[in-house]
Tab-separated table of C-alpha atoms in Angstrom:
chain	number	residue	atom	x	y	z
P	1	MET	CA	106.967	144.927	136.718
P	2	PRO	CA	104.045	143.243	138.756
P	3	ALA	CA	102.349	140.666	137.091
P	4	SER	CA	98.800	141.663	135.596
P	5	THR	CA	95.549	141.254	137.733
P	6	ALA	CA	93.611	142.429	135.240
P	7	ALA	CA	90.830	139.132	134.763
P	8	PRO	CA	92.110	137.258	131.632
P	9	GLY	CA	90.123	138.094	128.313
P	10	VAL	CA	89.340	135.404	125.594
P	11	LEU	CA	90.653	133.945	122.827
P	12	VAL	CA	88.114	133.339	120.295
P	13	LEU	CA	89.099	131.490	116.816
P	14	ALA	CA	86.264	132.440	114.026
P	15	ALA	CA	85.162	130.577	111.008
P	16	THR	CA	85.122	133.357	107.926
P	17	PRO	CA	83.175	132.654	104.741
P	18	LEU	CA	84.745	130.390	101.931
P	19	GLY	CA	83.568	133.107	99.603
P	20	ASP	CA	80.710	134.382	99.832
P	21	PRO	CA	80.769	137.104	102.287
P	22	ARG	CA	76.816	136.795	103.036
P	23	ASP	CA	77.699	133.477	104.801
P	24	ALA	CA	79.405	135.244	107.695
P	25	SER	CA	77.179	135.432	111.190
P	26	ALA	CA	76.315	138.350	112.651
P	27	ARG	CA	78.515	137.493	115.824
P	28	LEU	CA	81.592	137.389	113.045
P	29	CYS	CA	80.514	141.491	112.032
P	30	GLU	CA	80.693	141.914	116.223
P	31	LEU	CA	84.081	140.369	116.798
P	32	ILE	CA	85.399	141.891	113.949
P	33	GLY	CA	84.443	145.678	115.741
P	34	THR	CA	84.841	144.791	118.787
P	35	ALA	CA	88.053	142.150	119.642
P	36	ASP	CA	91.100	143.796	121.029
P	37	VAL	CA	93.389	142.034	118.899
P	38	ILE	CA	92.429	140.132	115.355
P	39	ALA	CA	95.076	137.605	114.143
P	40	ALA	CA	94.679	136.935	110.280
P	41	GLU	CA	96.393	134.806	108.542
P	42	ASP	CA	96.428	136.674	105.123
P	43	THR	CA	96.004	141.126	106.353
P	44	ARG	CA	95.233	141.831	103.266
P	45	ARG	CA	92.586	139.573	102.989
P	46	PHE	CA	91.080	140.110	105.903
P	47	ARG	CA	90.808	144.123	105.041
P	48	THR	CA	89.236	142.691	101.793
P	49	LEU	CA	86.445	140.546	103.920
P	50	ALA	CA	86.087	143.346	106.429
P	51	ALA	CA	85.399	145.745	103.499
P	52	ALA	CA	82.695	143.446	101.892
P	53	LEU	CA	81.024	142.973	105.746
P	54	GLY	CA	80.739	146.949	106.239
P	55	VAL	CA	82.323	146.471	109.391
P	56	THR	CA	84.721	148.965	110.496
P	57	TRP	CA	87.873	147.217	113.280
P	58	THR	CA	89.757	149.166	115.838
P	59	GLY	CA	91.973	146.717	117.407
P	60	LYS	CA	95.326	145.907	116.637
P	61	LEU	CA	95.587	143.947	113.118
P	62	VAL	CA	98.883	141.083	113.101
P	63	SER	CA	99.015	138.827	111.102
P	64	HIS	CA	99.091	135.024	112.145
P	65	TYR	CA	100.154	132.455	108.904
P	66	ASP	CA	101.933	129.354	109.322
P	67	ALA	CA	105.489	130.789	109.188
P	68	VAL	CA	104.597	133.174	112.275
P	69	GLU	CA	101.943	131.143	113.944
P	70	THR	CA	105.010	130.524	116.558
P	71	GLU	CA	106.713	133.912	116.907
P	72	ARG	CA	103.100	135.289	117.621
P	73	ALA	CA	101.696	133.251	120.320
P	74	PRO	CA	103.773	134.550	123.114
P	75	GLY	CA	102.385	138.474	122.399
P	76	LEU	CA	99.148	137.095	121.565
P	77	LEU	CA	98.573	134.755	125.290
P	78	ALA	CA	100.262	137.897	126.903
P	79	ALA	CA	97.095	140.065	125.596
P	80	VAL	CA	94.397	137.225	127.030
P	81	ARG	CA	95.976	137.372	129.943
P	82	ASP	CA	95.390	141.169	130.698
P	83	GLY	CA	91.840	141.145	129.301
P	84	ALA	CA	91.873	141.254	126.197
P	85	THR	CA	89.571	139.613	123.273
P	86	VAL	CA	91.801	137.958	121.048
P	87	LEU	CA	89.948	137.107	117.106
P	88	VAL	CA	91.956	134.206	115.377
P	89	VAL	CA	90.814	134.070	111.476
P	90	SER	CA	91.822	132.222	108.934
P	91	ASP	CA	91.645	133.350	104.816
P	92	ALA	CA	88.872	130.665	104.904
P	93	GLY	CA	87.227	128.627	106.703
P	94	MET	CA	88.313	127.222	110.330
P	95	PRO	CA	91.132	128.263	111.763
P	96	ALA	CA	93.247	125.319	112.621
P	97	VAL	CA	91.733	123.179	110.278
P	98	SER	CA	95.002	122.539	107.863
P	99	ASP	CA	95.216	126.847	108.446
P	100	PRO	CA	97.077	128.235	111.991
P	101	GLY	CA	95.718	127.974	114.678
P	102	TYR	CA	95.963	124.586	117.199
P	103	ARG	CA	99.414	125.599	118.556
P	104	LEU	CA	98.123	128.874	119.953
P	105	VAL	CA	94.713	127.331	121.447
P	106	ALA	CA	97.113	124.416	123.034
P	107	ALA	CA	99.753	127.287	124.525
P	108	ALA	CA	96.351	128.474	125.744
P	109	ALA	CA	94.566	125.926	127.431
P	110	ALA	CA	98.429	124.762	128.587
P	111	GLU	CA	97.485	127.777	130.979
P	112	ASP	CA	94.129	127.229	131.592
P	113	LEU	CA	92.996	131.069	129.704
P	114	PRO	CA	89.851	131.008	128.220
P	115	VAL	CA	89.111	129.505	124.428
P	116	THR	CA	86.125	129.068	122.565
P	117	CYS	CA	84.778	129.236	118.803
P	118	LEU	CA	82.773	130.703	116.904
P	119	PRO	CA	81.426	128.531	114.478
P	120	GLY	CA	80.720	129.000	110.857
P	121	PRO	CA	81.591	127.849	107.140
P	122	SER	CA	84.420	124.661	106.864
P	123	ALA	CA	85.253	123.374	103.124
P	124	VAL	CA	85.486	119.456	104.922
P	125	THR	CA	81.334	119.680	105.912
P	126	THR	CA	80.307	121.442	103.090
P	127	ALA	CA	82.217	119.197	100.717
P	128	LEU	CA	81.178	116.519	102.429
P	129	VAL	CA	77.257	117.498	102.010
P	130	LEU	CA	78.095	117.957	98.521
P	131	SER	CA	79.842	115.180	97.606
P	132	GLY	CA	76.559	113.055	97.371
P	133	LEU	CA	78.614	110.111	99.043
P	134	PRO	CA	77.904	108.440	102.813
P	135	ALA	CA	79.180	110.443	105.048
P	136	GLU	CA	77.600	109.334	108.499
P	137	ARG	CA	81.283	108.476	109.200
P	138	PHE	CA	84.578	110.376	108.101
P	139	CYS	CA	88.011	111.183	108.727
P	140	PHE	CA	90.219	114.191	107.309
P	141	GLU	CA	93.159	113.411	106.068
P	142	GLY	CA	94.154	117.185	105.531
P	143	PHE	CA	96.470	117.786	102.284
P	144	PRO	CA	98.114	114.835	100.735
P	145	PRO	CA	101.977	114.591	100.317
P	146	ARG	CA	103.598	116.430	97.396
P	147	ARG	CA	106.094	113.777	96.449
P	148	PRO	CA	104.615	110.941	94.070
P	149	GLY	CA	105.961	108.125	96.650
P	150	GLU	CA	105.088	109.269	99.699
P	151	ARG	CA	101.510	110.420	98.236
P	152	ARG	CA	101.512	106.533	96.726
P	153	ARG	CA	102.386	105.195	100.412
P	154	TRP	CA	99.102	108.027	102.052
P	155	LEU	CA	97.020	105.901	99.252
P	156	GLU	CA	97.874	102.620	99.970
P	157	THR	CA	96.509	103.641	103.985
P	158	LEU	CA	93.402	104.341	102.554
P	159	ARG	CA	92.704	101.267	100.655
P	160	ASP	CA	90.649	99.919	103.210
P	161	GLU	CA	89.595	102.696	104.984
P	162	ARG	CA	85.512	102.067	105.306
P	163	ARG	CA	84.928	105.950	106.310
P	164	ALA	CA	84.565	108.742	104.209
P	165	VAL	CA	87.724	110.520	103.524
P	166	VAL	CA	88.019	113.792	103.263
P	167	PHE	CA	91.156	116.381	102.086
P	168	PHE	CA	92.352	119.001	100.471
P	169	GLU	CA	94.375	119.571	97.495
P	170	SER	CA	96.159	121.934	94.974
P	171	PRO	CA	94.788	122.408	91.615
P	172	ARG	CA	97.891	121.808	90.186
P	173	ARG	CA	98.558	118.333	92.210
P	174	THR	CA	94.669	117.602	91.214
P	175	ALA	CA	95.149	115.360	88.318
P	176	ASP	CA	98.303	113.488	89.151
P	177	LEU	CA	96.287	112.667	92.690
P	178	LEU	CA	93.695	111.168	90.560
P	179	SER	CA	95.720	109.347	88.532
P	180	ALA	CA	97.558	107.644	91.402
P	181	ALA	CA	94.135	106.989	93.515
P	182	VAL	CA	93.469	105.006	90.285
P	183	GLU	CA	96.146	102.628	90.614
P	184	VAL	CA	95.945	102.282	93.694
P	185	LEU	CA	92.778	102.475	95.115
P	186	GLY	CA	90.857	101.172	92.033
P	187	ALA	CA	89.472	102.693	89.038
P	188	GLN	CA	85.523	102.306	90.131
P	189	ARG	CA	85.770	103.746	93.889
P	190	ARG	CA	83.555	106.629	93.815
P	191	ALA	CA	84.814	110.374	94.640
P	192	ALA	CA	83.892	113.910	93.836
P	193	VAL	CA	85.991	116.909	93.124
P	194	CYS	CA	84.712	120.294	94.933
P	195	ARG	CA	86.201	123.219	93.666
P	196	GLU	CA	85.762	126.699	94.508
P	197	LEU	CA	83.098	125.998	97.409
P	198	THR	CA	80.387	129.035	97.605
P	199	LYS	CA	81.942	131.265	94.646
P	200	THR	CA	80.850	132.216	91.495
P	201	TYR	CA	82.165	129.373	89.536
P	202	GLU	CA	81.403	126.316	92.069
P	203	GLN	CA	81.420	122.923	90.999
P	204	VAL	CA	81.194	119.814	92.068
P	205	ARG	CA	82.235	116.512	90.126
P	206	ARG	CA	81.390	113.409	91.468
P	207	GLY	CA	82.287	109.996	89.807
P	208	THR	CA	84.316	106.984	89.823
P	209	LEU	CA	88.351	107.753	90.387
P	210	ALA	CA	88.705	106.826	86.759
P	211	GLU	CA	86.193	109.007	85.418
P	212	LEU	CA	87.013	112.102	87.634
P	213	ALA	CA	91.083	111.238	86.418
P	214	ASP	CA	90.109	111.653	82.707
P	215	TRP	CA	88.156	114.952	83.344
P	216	ALA	CA	90.974	116.547	85.644
P	217	ALA	CA	93.458	115.206	82.763
P	218	SER	CA	91.781	117.336	79.845
P	219	SER	CA	90.413	119.986	81.655
P	220	GLU	CA	92.382	122.716	83.700
P	221	VAL	CA	91.278	122.992	87.281
P	222	LEU	CA	91.491	126.015	88.919
P	223	GLY	CA	90.643	127.100	92.365
P	224	GLU	CA	90.312	125.935	95.863
P	225	VAL	CA	90.168	121.963	95.744
P	226	THR	CA	88.511	119.683	98.069
P	227	ILE	CA	88.067	115.894	97.436
P	228	VAL	CA	85.510	113.773	98.752
P	229	LEU	CA	86.840	109.954	98.662
P	230	ALA	CA	83.559	107.203	99.410
P	231	GLY	CA	85.010	104.762	101.833
P	232	ALA	CA	86.233	101.503	100.635
P	233	GLU	CA	83.515	98.721	100.617
P	234	ALA	CA	83.104	95.819	103.446
P	235	PRO	CA	84.906	92.724	102.370
P	236	VAL	CA	82.433	90.044	101.554
P	237	ALA	CA	83.046	87.250	103.435
P	238	PRO	CA	83.561	83.775	101.629
P	239	PRO	CA	80.725	81.090	102.174
P	240	VAL	CA	81.647	79.200	105.789
P	241	ALA	CA	81.360	75.623	104.025
P	242	SER	CA	84.739	76.798	101.346
P	243	LEU	CA	86.570	77.190	104.661
P	244	VAL	CA	86.222	73.738	106.287
P	245	ASP	CA	89.169	72.152	104.314
P	246	ALA	CA	91.750	74.892	105.302
P	247	VAL	CA	90.309	74.061	108.802
P	248	ARG	CA	91.324	70.303	107.844
P	249	GLU	CA	94.408	71.297	106.311
P	250	ARG	CA	95.688	72.496	109.770
P	251	VAL	CA	94.252	70.017	112.035
P	252	ASP	CA	96.439	67.904	110.298
P	253	ASP	CA	99.273	69.300	110.397
P	254	GLY	CA	99.058	69.308	114.108
P	255	GLU	CA	96.615	72.113	115.150
P	256	ARG	CA	93.984	72.214	117.701
P	257	LEU	CA	91.012	71.672	116.111
P	258	LYS	CA	89.922	75.281	117.794
P	259	ASP	CA	92.811	76.674	116.946
P	260	ALA	CA	92.652	76.277	113.852
P	261	VAL	CA	88.920	77.188	113.260
P	262	ALA	CA	90.253	80.572	115.138
P	263	ALA	CA	92.919	81.227	113.011
P	264	VAL	CA	90.535	80.367	109.566
P	265	ALA	CA	87.605	82.464	111.018
P	266	ALA	CA	89.877	85.221	111.228
P	267	ALA	CA	91.222	85.638	108.331
P	268	ALA	CA	88.321	85.525	106.386
P	269	GLY	CA	86.088	87.654	108.456
P	270	VAL	CA	83.344	84.981	109.425
P	271	PRO	CA	81.926	83.987	113.203
P	272	LYS	CA	84.455	80.991	114.869
P	273	ARG	CA	80.941	79.596	116.248
P	274	ASP	CA	79.484	79.115	112.568
P	275	LEU	CA	82.770	77.550	111.003
P	276	TYR	CA	83.228	75.421	114.072
P	277	ASN	CA	80.176	74.089	113.847
P	278	ALA	CA	80.140	73.180	109.601
P	279	THR	CA	83.933	71.621	110.230
P	280	LEU	CA	82.184	69.102	112.730
P	281	ALA	CA	78.830	68.760	110.646
P	282	ALA	CA	81.796	68.113	107.952
P	283	ARG	CA	83.589	65.337	109.699
P	284	ASP	CA	80.189	64.088	110.812
P	285	GLY	CA	78.859	63.653	107.591
């Protein structure tokens, strides 16, 4: 058969409400009603959302969860090539953020097919706002590893992370995660546990890791959980004068003064010039 000569359609990734259907945008409601194909992470939950919004869809509805994302991609891309509007939605929040979607976007981009995003709710940014923690800079870590050893090694990578860290966790594993975080990151590191965001039983617990670990151990944690971890505090540099002896020891062992100063200053996090001047002043004094 000859290749289609129709102008390509568009692949649209759309955010859906986290819990309250009233958070749906007018554009989302319009797209549900007009899209030629709707790829939903869970078709049953999509039907529930559409009913709550009072929107009737006429396009083809297909499932698009992790296990079938790769399998579904050729058919969805073919629909876009043929001029269709293909709408991709996850169960809640933004597709491709720890949900199916990014592989499809990458494949569409590789073919230079039109791709756009309908912005909206995201558990990541919602939790950041509610955490009460500094969030000028943050990183998103998805879901932590499930196995204790791997989880501990993952936590160790966050020990010196200066940005706020956002991640999802299963309610069944939240208590174990927080307990491990106390051991690896320290009892006083601050965090927030956000559950059931925008839903009837929304709850945000803020405090130190020790306080949150005690709460989770003594409570039944239910619902969708998003955790925000405060960034690590900047290390306090020691007084420059206290480092002069370390420089002298390296010089006595045959190292050049400038090299000794550079090495000690880098390790302590102090300016080289200040340490160099302090060393000269101590020698001349």
